[in-house]
Coordinates of C-alpha atoms and ligand atoms in Angstrom, one line a residue:
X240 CA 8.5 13.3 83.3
X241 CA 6.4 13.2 86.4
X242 CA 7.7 14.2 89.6
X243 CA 8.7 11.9 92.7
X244 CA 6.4 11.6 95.2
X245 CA 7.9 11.3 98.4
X246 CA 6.7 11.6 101.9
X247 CA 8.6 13.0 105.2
X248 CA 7.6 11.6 108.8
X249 CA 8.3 14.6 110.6
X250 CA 9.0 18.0 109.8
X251 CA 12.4 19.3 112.4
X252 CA 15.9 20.6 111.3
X253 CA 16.5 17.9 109.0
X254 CA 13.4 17.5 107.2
X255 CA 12.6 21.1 106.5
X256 CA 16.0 21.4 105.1
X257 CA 15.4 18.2 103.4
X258 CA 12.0 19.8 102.1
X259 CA 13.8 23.2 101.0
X260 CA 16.3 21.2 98.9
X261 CA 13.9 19.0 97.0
X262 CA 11.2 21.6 96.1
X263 CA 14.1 23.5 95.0
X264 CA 15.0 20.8 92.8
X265 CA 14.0 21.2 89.2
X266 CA 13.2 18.4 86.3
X267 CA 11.3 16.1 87.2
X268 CA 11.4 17.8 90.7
X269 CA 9.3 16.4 93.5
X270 CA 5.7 16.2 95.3
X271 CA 6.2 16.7 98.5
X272 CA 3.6 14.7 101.7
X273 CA 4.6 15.6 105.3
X274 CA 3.1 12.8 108.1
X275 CA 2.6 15.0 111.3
X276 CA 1.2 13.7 114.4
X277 CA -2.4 15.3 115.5
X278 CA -1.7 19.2 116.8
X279 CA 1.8 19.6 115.8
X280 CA 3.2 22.6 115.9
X281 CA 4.9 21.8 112.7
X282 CA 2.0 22.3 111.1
X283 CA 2.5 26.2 111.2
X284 CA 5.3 25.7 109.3
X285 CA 5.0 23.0 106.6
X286 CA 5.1 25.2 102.7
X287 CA 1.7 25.4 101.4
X288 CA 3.1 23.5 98.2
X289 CA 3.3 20.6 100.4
X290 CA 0.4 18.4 101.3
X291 CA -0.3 17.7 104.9
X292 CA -0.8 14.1 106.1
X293 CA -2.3 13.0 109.3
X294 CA -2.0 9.1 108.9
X295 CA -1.5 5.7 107.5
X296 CA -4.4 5.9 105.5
X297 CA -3.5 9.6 103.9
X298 CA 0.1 8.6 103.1
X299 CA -1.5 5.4 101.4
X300 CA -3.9 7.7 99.2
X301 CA -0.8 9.8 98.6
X302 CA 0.9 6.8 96.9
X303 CA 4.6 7.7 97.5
X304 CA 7.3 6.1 95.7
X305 CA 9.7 7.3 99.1
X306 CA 9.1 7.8 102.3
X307 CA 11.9 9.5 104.4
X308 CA 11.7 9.5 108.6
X309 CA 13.8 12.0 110.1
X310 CA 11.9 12.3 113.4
X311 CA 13.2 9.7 116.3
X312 CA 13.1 6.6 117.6
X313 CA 9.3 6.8 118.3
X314 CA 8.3 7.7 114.3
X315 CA 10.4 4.4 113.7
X316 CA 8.2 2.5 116.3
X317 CA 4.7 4.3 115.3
X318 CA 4.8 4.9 111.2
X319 CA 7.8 2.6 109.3
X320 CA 6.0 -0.6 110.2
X321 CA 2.8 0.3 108.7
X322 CA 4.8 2.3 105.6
X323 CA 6.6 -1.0 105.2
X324 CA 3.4 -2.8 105.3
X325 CA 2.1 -0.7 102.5
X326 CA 4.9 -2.5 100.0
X327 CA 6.5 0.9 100.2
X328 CA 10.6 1.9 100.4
X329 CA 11.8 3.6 103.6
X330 CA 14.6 5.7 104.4
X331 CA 15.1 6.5 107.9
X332 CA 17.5 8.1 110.1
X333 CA 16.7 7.0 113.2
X334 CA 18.8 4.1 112.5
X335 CA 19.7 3.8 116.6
X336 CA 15.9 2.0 116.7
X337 CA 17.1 -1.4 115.3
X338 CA 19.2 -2.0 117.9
X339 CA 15.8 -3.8 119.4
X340 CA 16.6 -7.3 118.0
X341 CA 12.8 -8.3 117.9
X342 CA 11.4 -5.0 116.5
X343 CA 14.3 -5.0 114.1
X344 CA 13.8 -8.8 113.0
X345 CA 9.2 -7.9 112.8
X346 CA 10.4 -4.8 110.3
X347 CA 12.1 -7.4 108.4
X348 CA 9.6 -9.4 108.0
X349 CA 6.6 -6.8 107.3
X350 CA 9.0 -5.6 104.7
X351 CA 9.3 -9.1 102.8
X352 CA 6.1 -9.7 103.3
X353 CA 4.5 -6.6 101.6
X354 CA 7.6 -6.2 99.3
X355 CA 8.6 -2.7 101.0
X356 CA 12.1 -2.0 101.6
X357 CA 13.9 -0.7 104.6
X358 CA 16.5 1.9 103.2
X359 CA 19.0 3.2 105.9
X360 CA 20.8 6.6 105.8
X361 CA 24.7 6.9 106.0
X362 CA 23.8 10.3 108.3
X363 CA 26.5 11.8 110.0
X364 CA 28.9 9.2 109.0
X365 CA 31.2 8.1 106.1
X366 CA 33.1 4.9 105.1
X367 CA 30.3 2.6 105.6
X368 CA 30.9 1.1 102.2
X369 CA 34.2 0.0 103.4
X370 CA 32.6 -1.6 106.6
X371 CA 30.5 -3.4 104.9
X372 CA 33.5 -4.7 102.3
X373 CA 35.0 -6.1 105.3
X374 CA 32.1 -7.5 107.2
X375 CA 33.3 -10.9 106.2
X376 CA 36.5 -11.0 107.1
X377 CA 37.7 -13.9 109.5
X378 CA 39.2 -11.4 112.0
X379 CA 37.3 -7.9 112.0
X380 CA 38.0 -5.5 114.6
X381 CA 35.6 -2.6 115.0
X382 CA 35.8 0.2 117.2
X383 CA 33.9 3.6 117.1
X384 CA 34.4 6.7 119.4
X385 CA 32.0 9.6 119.8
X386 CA 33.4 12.9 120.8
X387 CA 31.1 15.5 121.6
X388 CA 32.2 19.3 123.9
X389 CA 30.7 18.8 127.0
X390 CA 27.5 21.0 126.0
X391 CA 26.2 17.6 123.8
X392 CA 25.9 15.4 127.4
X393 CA 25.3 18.3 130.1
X394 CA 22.6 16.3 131.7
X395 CA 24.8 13.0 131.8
X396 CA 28.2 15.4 133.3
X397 CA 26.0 16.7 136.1
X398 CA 24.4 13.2 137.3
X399 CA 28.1 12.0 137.6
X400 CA 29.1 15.1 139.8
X401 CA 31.0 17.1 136.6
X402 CA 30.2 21.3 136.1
X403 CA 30.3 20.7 132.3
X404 CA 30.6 24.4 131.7
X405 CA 34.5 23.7 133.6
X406 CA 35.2 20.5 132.7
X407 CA 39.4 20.5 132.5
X408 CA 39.9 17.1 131.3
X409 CA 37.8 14.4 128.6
X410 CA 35.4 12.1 130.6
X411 CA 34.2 9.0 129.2
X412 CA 30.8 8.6 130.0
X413 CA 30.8 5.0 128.2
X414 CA 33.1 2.0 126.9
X415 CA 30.7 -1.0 125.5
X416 CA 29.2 -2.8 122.9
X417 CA 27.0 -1.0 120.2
X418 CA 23.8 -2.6 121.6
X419 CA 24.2 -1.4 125.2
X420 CA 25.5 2.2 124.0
X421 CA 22.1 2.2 121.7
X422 CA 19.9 1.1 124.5
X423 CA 21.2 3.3 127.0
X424 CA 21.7 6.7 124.7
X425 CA 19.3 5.7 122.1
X426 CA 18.9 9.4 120.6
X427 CA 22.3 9.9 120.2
X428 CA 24.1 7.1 119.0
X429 CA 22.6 6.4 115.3
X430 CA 25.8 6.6 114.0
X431 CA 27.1 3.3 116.3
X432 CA 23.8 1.5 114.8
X433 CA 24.8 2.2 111.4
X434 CA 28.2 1.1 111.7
X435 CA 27.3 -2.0 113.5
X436 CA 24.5 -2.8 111.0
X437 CA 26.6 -2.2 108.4
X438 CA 30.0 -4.0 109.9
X439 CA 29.5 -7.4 112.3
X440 CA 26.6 -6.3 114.2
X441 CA 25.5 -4.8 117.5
X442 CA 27.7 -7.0 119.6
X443 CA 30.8 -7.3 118.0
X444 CA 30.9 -3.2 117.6
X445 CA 32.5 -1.7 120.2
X446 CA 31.7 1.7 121.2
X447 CA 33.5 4.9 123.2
X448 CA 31.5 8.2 124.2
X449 CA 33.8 10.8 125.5
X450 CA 32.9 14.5 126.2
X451 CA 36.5 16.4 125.0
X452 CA 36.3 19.8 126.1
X453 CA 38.9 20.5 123.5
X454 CA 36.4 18.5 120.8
X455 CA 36.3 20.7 117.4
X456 CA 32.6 19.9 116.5
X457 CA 30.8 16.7 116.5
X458 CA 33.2 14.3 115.9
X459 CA 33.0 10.7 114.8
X460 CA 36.2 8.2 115.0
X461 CA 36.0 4.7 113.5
X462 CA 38.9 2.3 113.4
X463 CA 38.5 -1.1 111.5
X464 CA 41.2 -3.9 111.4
X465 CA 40.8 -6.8 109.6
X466 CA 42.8 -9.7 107.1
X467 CA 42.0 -7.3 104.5
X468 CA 43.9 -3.7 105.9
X469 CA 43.0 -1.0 108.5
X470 CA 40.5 2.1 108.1
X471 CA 40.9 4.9 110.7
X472 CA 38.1 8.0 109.9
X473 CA 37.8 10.8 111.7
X474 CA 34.8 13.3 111.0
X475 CA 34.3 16.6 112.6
X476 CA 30.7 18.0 111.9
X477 CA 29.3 21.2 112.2
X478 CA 25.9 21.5 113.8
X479 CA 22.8 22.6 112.0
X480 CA 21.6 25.7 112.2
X481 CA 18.0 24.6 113.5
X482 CA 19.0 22.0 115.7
X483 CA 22.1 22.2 117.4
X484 CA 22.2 18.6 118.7
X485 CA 21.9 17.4 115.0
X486 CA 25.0 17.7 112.5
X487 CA 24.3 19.8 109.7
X488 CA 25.5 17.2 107.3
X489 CA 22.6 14.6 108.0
X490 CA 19.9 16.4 105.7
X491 CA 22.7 16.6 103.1
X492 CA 23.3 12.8 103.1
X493 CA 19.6 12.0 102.9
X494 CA 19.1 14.6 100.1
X495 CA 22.1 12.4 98.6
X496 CA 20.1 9.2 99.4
X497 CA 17.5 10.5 97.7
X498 CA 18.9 11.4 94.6
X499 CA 20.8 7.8 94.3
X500 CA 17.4 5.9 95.2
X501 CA 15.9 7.6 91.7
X502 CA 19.0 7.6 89.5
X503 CA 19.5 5.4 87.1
X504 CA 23.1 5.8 88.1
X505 CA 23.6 4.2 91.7
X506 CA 27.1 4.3 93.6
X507 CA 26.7 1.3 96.0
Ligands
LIG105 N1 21.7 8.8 111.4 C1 22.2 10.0 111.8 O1 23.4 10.2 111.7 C2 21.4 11.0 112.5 C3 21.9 12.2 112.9 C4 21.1 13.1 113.5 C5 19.8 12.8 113.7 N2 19.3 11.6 113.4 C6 17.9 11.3 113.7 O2 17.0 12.2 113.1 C7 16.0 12.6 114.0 C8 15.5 14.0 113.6 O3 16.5 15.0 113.8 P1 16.2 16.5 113.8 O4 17.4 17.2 114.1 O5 15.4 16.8 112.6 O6 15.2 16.6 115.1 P2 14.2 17.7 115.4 O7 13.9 17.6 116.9 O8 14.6 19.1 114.9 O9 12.9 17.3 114.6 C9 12.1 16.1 114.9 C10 10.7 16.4 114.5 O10 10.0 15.2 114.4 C11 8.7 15.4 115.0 N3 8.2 14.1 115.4 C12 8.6 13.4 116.5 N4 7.9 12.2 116.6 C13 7.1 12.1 115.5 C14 6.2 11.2 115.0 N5 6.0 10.0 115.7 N6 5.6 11.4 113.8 C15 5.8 12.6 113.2 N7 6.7 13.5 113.6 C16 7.3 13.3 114.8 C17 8.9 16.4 116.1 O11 7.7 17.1 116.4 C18 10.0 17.3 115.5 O12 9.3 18.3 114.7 C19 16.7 12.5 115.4 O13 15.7 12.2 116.4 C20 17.6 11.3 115.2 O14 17.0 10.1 115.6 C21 20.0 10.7 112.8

């Protein structure tokens, strides 16, 4: 069997331990391309099995059957549409990116067009299959809460007067809709994109962020009410261990995306 060829936009905490499990992996296993911007630092640190790719044009040669982004908003913007235009599937993480209606709707359409698709990772979240069971319902209800220790939003406790290393009670810093909590935090909330993309969209998703002094972990609360029953979630992740602001879970559920996108066994 030949291996997978897959390419990773970006080499941080989640993609090297995205790398590390999937060179680990072993029939058919996989050939790995990393797309790093000119001069990165990354470079240093990519495994010399891995082949090194500096553009469009490289990851075309490359002829991927995968290509993962796990590098922010601005890989989103810079490298899917052109991966897309290639006819190619990609999974990304940055999922907070499509809350821009008109960059979201151009993906779309690059991806019909050159028969790419745009894959989108369950990352630090669960229970998105349910969400999107319900997105039909006549009376849907969806509400989801970040609570982060005050550590995860320092910057944003100190511009509203707060010491968040003596914070004594749980601020929140913002009550809205998906779209506005995407626009205004767009690094941090790619979990409230996913659920709204996968529930009844950007607007009808309404989002809490509250820094919890007392909060045990990352943790992720989603409560859905609808003609069909309730859901009520709560997630506490762990950090990673190379990137503090990402939970340590997110390379996991790619590596997971991964393996359903080339089984021939596929839990939808
Ligand atoms: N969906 C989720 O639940 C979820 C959770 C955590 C993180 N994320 C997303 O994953 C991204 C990566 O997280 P991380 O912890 O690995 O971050 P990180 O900061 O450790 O790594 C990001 C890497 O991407 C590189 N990079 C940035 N822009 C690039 C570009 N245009 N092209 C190529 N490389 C580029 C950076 O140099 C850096 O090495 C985050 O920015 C976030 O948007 C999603």
């Amino acid at each position: 069997m030949t291996r997978h060829r897959v390419v990773l936009i970006g080499y941080g905490a989640i993609a090297a331990e995205l790398a590390s499990a999937l060179l680990a992996d072993g029939e058919p296993g996989y050939e790995l391309g990393i797309l790093l911007r000119p001069g990165s630092p990354s470079r240093m640190r990519v495994p010399a099995v891995t082949t090194a790719l500096s553009g469009l044009d490289e990851v075309a040669a490359f002829a991927p059957d995968l290509v993962i982004e796990a590098a922010g908003h601005g890989a989103v913007r810079e490298s899917v549409p052109g991966c897309l235009g290639l006819g190619l599937p990609v999974l990304i993480a940055s999922i907070g990116a499509l809350h821009d209606e008109a960059f979201f709707a151009a993906l779309v359409a690059t991806a019909r067009k050159g028969g790419g698709r745009l894959l989108l990772a369950s990352g630090a979240l669960g229970g998105l299959d349910y969400i999107r069971a319900a997105r039909h319902a006549r009376q849907l209800s969806l509400r989801y809460e970040s609570r982060k220790p005050p550590a995860a939003w320092s910057a944003e406790l100190q511009r509203l007067g707060h010491d968040p290393a003596a914070l004594p009670e749980p601020v929140t810093l913002f009550s809205g809709t998906a779209r506005e909590a995407a626009a205004l935090y767009p690094q941090n909330l790619n979990v409230a994109a996913a659920l709204a993309l996968a529930g009844p969209g950007f607007d009808a998703t309404g989002v809490d962020v509250v820094c919890d002094p007392q909060a045990d972990g990352n943790m992720h609360v989603v409560k859905a009410t609808s003609e069909f029953g309730t859901m009520s979630l709560t997630i506490a992740n762990r950090p990673s261990p190379g990137n503090p602001k990402t939970s340590w879970i997110v390379g996991q559920a790619l590596l997971a995306a991964v393996e359903q996108h080339f089984s021939p066994v596929v839990m939808l």
